[in-house]
mmCIF file of C-alpha atoms in Angstrom:
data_model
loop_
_atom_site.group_PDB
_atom_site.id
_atom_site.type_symbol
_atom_site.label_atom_id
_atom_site.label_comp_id
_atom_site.label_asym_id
_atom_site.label_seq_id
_atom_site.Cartn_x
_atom_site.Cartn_y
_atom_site.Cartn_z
ATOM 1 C CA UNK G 1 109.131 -37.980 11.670
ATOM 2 C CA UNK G 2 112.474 -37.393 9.924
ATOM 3 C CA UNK G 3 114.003 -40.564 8.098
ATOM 4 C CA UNK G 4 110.509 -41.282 5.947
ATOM 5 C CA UNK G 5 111.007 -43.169 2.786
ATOM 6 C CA UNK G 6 109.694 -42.651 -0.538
ATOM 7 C CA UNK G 7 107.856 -45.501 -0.401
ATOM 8 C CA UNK G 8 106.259 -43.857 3.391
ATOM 9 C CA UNK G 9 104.693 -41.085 0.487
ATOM 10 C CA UNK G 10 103.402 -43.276 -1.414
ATOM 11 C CA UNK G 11 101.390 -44.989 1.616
ATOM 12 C CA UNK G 12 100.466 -41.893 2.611
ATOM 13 C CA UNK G 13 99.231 -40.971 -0.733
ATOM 14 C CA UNK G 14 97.634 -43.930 -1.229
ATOM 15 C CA UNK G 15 95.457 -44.045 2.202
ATOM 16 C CA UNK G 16 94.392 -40.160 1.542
ATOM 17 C CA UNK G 17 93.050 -41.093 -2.251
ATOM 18 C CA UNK G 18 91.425 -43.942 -0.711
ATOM 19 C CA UNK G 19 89.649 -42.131 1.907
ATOM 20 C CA UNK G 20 85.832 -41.204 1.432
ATOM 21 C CA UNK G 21 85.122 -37.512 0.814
ATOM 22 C CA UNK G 22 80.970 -37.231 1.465
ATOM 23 C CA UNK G 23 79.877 -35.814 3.901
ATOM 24 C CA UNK G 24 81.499 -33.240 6.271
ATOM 25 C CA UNK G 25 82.524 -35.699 8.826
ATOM 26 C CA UNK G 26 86.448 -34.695 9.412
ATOM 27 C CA UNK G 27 87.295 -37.552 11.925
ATOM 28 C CA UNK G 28 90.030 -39.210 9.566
ATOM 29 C CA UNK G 29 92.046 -36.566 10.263
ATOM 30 C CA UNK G 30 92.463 -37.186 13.811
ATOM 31 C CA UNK G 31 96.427 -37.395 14.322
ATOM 32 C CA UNK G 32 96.843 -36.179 11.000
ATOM 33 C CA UNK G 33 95.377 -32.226 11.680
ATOM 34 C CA UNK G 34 94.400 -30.413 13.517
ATOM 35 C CA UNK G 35 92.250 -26.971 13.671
ATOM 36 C CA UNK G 36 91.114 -24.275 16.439
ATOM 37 C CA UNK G 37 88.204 -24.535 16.661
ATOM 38 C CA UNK G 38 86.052 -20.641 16.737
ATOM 39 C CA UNK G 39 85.047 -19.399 20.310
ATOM 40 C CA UNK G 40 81.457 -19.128 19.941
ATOM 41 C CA UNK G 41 80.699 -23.214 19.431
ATOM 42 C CA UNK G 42 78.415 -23.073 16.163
ATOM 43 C CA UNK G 43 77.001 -26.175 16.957
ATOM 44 C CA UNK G 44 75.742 -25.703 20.767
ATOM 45 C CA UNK G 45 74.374 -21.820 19.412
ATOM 46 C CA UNK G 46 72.756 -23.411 16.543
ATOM 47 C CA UNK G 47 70.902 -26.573 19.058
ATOM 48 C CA UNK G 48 69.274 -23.538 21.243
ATOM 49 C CA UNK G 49 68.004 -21.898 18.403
ATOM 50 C CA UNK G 50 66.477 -24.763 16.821
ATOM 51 C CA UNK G 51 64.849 -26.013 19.823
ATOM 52 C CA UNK G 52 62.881 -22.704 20.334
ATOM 53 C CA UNK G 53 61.342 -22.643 16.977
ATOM 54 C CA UNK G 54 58.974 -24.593 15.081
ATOM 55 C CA UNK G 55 60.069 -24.036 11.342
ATOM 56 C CA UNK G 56 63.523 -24.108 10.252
ATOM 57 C CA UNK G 57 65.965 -24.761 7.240
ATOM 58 C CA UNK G 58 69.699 -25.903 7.223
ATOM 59 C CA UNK G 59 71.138 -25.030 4.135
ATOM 60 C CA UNK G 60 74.384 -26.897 2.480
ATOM 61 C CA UNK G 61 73.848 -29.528 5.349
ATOM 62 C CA UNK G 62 76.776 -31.867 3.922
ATOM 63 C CA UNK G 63 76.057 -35.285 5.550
ATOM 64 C CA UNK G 64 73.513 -34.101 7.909
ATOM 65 C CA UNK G 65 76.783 -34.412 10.462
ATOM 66 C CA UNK G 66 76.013 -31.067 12.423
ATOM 67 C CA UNK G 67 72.584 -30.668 12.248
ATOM 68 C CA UNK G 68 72.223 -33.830 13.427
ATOM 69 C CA UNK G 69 74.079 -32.589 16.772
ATOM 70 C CA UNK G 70 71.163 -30.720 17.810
ATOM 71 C CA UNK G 71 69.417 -32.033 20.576
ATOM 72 C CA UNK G 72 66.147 -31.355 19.670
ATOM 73 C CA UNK G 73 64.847 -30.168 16.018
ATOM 74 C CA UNK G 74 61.527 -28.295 15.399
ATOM 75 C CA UNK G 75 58.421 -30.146 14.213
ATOM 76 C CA UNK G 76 59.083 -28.964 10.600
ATOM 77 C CA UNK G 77 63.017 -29.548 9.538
ATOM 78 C CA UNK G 78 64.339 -29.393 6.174
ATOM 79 C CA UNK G 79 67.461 -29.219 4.503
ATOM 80 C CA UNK G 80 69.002 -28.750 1.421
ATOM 81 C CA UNK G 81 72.301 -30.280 -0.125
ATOM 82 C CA UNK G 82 73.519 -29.639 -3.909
ATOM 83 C CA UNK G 83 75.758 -33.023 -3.943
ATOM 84 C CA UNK G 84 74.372 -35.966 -4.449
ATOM 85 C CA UNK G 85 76.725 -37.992 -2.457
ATOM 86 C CA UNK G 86 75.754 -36.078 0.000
ATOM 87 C CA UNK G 87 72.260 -35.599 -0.156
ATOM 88 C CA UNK G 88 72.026 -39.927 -0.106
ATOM 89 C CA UNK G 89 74.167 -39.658 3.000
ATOM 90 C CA UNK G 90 71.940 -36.131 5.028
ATOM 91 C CA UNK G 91 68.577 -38.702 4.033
ATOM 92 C CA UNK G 92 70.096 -41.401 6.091
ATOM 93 C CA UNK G 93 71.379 -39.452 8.731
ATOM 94 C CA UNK G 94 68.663 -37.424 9.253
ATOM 95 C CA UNK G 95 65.336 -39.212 7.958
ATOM 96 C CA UNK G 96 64.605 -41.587 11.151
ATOM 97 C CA UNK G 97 64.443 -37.650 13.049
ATOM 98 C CA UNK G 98 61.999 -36.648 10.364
ATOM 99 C CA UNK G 99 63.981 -34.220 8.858
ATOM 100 C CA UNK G 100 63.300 -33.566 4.655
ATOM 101 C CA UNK G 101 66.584 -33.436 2.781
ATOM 102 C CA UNK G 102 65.958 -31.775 -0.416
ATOM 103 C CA UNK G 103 68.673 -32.386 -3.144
ATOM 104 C CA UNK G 104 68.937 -28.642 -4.470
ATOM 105 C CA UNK G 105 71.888 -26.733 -6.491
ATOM 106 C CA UNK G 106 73.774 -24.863 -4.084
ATOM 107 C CA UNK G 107 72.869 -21.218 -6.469
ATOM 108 C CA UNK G 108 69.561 -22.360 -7.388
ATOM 109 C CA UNK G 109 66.412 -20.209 -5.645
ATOM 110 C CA UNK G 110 65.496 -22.388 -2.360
ATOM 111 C CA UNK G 111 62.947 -24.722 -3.465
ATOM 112 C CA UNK G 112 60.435 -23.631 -0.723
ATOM 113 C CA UNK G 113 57.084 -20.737 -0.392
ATOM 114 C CA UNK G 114 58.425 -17.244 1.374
ATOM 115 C CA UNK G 115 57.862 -17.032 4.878
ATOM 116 C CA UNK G 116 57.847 -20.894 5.856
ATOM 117 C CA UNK G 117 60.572 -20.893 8.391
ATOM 118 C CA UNK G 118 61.483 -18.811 11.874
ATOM 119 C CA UNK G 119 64.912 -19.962 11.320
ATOM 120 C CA UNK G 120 67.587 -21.038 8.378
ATOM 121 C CA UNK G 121 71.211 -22.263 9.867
ATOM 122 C CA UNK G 122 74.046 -22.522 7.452
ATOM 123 C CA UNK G 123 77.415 -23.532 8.322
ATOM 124 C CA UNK G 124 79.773 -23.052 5.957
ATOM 125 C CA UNK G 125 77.870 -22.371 2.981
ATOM 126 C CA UNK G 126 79.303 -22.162 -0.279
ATOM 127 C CA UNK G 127 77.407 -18.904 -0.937
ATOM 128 C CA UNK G 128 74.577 -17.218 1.116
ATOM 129 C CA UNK G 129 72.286 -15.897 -0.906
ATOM 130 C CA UNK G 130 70.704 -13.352 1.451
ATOM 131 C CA UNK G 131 67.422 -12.323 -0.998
ATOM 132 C CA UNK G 132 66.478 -16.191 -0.748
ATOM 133 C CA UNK G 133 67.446 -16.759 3.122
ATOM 134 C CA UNK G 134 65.473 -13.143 3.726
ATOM 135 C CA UNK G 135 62.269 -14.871 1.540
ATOM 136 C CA UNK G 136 61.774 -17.963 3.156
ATOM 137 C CA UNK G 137 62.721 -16.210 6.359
ATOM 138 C CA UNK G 138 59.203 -15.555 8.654
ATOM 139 C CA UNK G 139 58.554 -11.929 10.050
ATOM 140 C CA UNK G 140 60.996 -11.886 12.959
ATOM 141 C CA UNK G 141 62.680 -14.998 11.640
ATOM 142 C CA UNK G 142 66.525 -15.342 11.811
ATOM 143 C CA UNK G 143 69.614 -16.165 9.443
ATOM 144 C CA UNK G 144 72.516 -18.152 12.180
ATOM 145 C CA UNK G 145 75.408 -19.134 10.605
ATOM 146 C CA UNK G 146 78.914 -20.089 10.232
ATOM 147 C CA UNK G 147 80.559 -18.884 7.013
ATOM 148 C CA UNK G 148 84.503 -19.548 5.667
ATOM 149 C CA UNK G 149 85.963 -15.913 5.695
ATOM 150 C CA UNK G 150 88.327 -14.228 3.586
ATOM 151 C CA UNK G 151 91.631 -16.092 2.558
ATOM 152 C CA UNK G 152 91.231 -19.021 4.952
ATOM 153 C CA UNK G 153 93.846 -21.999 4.537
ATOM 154 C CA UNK G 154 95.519 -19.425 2.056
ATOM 155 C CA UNK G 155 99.107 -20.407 2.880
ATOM 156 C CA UNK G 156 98.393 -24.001 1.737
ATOM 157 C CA UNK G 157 96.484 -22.705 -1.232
ATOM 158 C CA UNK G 158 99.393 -20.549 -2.159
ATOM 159 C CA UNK G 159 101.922 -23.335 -1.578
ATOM 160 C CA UNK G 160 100.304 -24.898 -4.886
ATOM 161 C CA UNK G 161 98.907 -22.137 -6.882
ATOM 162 C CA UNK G 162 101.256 -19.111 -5.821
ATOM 163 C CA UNK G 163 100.305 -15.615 -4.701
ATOM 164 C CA UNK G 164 96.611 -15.081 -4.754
ATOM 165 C CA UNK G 165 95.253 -12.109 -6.618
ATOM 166 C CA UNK G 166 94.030 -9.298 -3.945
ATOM 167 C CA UNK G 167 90.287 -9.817 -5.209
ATOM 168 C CA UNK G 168 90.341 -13.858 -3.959
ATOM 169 C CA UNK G 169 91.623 -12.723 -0.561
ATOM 170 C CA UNK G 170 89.074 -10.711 -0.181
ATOM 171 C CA UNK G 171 86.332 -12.587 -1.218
ATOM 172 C CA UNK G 172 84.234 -14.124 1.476
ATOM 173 C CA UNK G 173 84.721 -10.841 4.006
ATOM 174 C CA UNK G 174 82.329 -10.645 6.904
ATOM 175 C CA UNK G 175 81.648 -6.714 6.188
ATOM 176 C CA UNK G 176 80.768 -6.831 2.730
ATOM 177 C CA UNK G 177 78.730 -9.896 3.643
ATOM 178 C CA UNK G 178 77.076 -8.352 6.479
ATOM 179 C CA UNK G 179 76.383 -5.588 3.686
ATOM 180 C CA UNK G 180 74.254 -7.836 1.298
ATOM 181 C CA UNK G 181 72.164 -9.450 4.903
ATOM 182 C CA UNK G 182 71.431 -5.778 4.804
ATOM 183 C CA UNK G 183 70.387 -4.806 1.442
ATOM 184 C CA UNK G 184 67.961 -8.005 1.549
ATOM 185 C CA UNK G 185 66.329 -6.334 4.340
ATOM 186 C CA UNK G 186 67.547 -8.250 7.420
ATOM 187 C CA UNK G 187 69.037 -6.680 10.082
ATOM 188 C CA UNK G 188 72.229 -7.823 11.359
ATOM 189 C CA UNK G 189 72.850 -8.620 14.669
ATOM 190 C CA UNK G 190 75.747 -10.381 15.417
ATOM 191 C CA UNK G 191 78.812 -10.506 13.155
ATOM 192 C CA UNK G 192 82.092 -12.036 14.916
ATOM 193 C CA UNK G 193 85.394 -12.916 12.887
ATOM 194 C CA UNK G 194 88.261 -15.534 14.315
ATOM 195 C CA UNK G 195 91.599 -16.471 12.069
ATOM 196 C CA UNK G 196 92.479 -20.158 13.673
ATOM 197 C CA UNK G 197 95.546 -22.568 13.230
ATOM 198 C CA UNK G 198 95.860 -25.494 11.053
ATOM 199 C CA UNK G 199 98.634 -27.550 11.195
ATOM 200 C CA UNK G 200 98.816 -30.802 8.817
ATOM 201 C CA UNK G 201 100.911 -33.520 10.166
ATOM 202 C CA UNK G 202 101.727 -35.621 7.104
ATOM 203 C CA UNK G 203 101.239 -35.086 3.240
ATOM 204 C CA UNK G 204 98.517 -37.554 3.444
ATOM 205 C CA UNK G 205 96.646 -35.386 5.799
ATOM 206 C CA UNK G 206 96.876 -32.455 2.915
ATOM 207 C CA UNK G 207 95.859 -34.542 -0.235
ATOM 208 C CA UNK G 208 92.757 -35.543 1.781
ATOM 209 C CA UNK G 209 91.922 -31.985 2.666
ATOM 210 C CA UNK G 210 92.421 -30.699 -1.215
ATOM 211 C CA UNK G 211 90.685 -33.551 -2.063
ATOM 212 C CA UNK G 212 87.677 -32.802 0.180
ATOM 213 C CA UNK G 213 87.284 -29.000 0.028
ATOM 214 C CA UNK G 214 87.953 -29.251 -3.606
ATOM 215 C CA UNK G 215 87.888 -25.187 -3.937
ATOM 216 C CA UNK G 216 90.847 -24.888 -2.456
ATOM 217 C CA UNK G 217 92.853 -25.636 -5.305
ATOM 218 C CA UNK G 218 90.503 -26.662 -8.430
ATOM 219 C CA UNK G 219 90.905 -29.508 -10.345
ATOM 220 C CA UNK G 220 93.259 -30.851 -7.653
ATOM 221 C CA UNK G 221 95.008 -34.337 -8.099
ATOM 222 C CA UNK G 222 98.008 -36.382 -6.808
ATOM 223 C CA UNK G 223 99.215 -36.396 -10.126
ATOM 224 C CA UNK G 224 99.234 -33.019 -11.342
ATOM 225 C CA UNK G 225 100.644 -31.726 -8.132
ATOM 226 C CA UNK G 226 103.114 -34.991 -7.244
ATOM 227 C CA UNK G 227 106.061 -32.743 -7.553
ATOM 228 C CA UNK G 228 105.240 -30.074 -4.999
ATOM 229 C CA UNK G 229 103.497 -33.234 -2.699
ATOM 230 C CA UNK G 230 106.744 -34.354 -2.639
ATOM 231 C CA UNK G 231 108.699 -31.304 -1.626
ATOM 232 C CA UNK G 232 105.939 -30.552 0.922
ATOM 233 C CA UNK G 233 106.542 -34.226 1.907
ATOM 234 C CA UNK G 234 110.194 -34.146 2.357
ATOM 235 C CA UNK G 235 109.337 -30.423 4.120
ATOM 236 C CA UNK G 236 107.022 -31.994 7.119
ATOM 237 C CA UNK G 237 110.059 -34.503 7.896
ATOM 238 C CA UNK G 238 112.608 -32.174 7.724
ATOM 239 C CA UNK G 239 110.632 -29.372 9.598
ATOM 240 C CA UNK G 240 107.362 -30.592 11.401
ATOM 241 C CA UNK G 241 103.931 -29.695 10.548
ATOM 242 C CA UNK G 242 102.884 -27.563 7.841
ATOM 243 C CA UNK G 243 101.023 -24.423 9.655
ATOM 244 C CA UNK G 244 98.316 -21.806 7.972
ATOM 245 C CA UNK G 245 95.180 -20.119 9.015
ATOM 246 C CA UNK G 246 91.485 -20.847 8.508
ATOM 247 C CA UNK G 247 89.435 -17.454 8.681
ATOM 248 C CA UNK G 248 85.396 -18.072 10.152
ATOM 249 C CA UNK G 249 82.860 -15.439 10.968
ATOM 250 C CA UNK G 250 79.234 -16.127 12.829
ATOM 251 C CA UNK G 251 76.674 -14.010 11.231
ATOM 252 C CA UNK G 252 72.907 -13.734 12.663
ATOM 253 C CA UNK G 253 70.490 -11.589 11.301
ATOM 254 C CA UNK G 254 66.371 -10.922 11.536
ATOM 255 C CA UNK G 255 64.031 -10.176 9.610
ATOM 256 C CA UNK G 256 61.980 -7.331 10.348
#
């Protein structure tokens, strides 16, 4: 990759701002970055759950992209989505397999009656609130999710922002997660933790990330941040691919 012009930045630039961001559909990054992928395959657990139930929620659903991998969905499917990109895209998806998307703010109280589903599925949620999942949640029903742990894709974060206060690399920690599943009154039954490589192949590949998972570094734009794009730029062509670590935990828990 080394000898890339200027104007090669600007291209690269360019095609990453142009890019959609709905949805949670990742496939434009394929030869641009790449991630391990967990060792438990969210997706397959999360199709064998839903086919043995008959009442269950995906919360934060994106695009509808994963729940739509499931095989076979129970007779009563909802999901909810807080963006409203998104929630036009999850109705397309998922409406011709009778699934209701529900456009709802992701830290609103679920806009459903307690005890209406055997199962909610989440993966990666912005925030689980366990007193709502544990409401809606049936006798015996379960919580199965993916969740973003603790400092995940920090190096890249810090690359822009600096060091991180201790407090944001803790937040999002399995345990003290695990801990609030448990004061709702579910009961915790799996908890498993995996950090995973990332490696970002061009500076394109990293504006369309930051301008995707816009939490990463708020308020994010080519602009504000074309000096260190640059550097990071001229970096990946002197040095190869920029390399951090996402951080995931699965998480299932019942309700008594």
């Amino acid at each position: 990759m080394q000898g890339m012009s200027s104007r090669d930045y600007a291209e690269l630039v360019a095609e990453a701002v142009a890019a959609p961001t709905d949805g949670w559909d990742f496939s434009w990054f394929e030869g641009r970055a790449t991630e391990e992928r967990p060792s438990w395959g969210y997706a397959r657990l999360m199709g064998e759950r839903l086919a043995a139930v008959d009442a269950a929620l995906d919360l934060h659903t994106g695009g509808g992209e994963v729940l739509d991998l499931a095989p076979r969905l129970p007779r009563l499917m909802a999901a909810t989505e807080g963006w409203p990109p998104n929630v036009a895209k999850a109705s397309r998806r998922l409406a011709p397999r009778g699934v209701v998307v529900v456009a709802s703010p992701d830290d609103a109280p679920l806009p459903f009656a307690d005890a209406t589903f055997e199962l909610v599925t989440a993966r990666h949620p912005v925030k689980a609130h366990f007193d709502e999942i544990a409401r809606v949640l049936r006798p015996g029903g379960a919580y199965f999710a993916q969740h973003v742990g603790p400092s995940s894709v920090f190096e890249l974060v810090e690359y822009f922002l600096g060091s991180q206060p201790e407090a944001g690399r803790r937040a999002r920690d399995p345990q003290r997660e695990a801990e609030e599943a448990r004061a709702a009154g579910l009961e915790v039954v799996d908890l498993r933790a995996e950090r995973l490589r990332v490696e970002f192949y061009d500076i394109g590949a990293v504006v369309h990330f930051l301008r995707k998972v816009i939490w990463m570094v708020p308020g994010f734009t080519v602009e504000a941040y074309e000096p260190q794009l640059r550097a990071l730029h001229a970096r990946i062509e002197q040095e190869g691919p920029f390399v951090a670590h996402s951080s995931r935990h699965l998480i299932e828990a019942r309700k008594a």
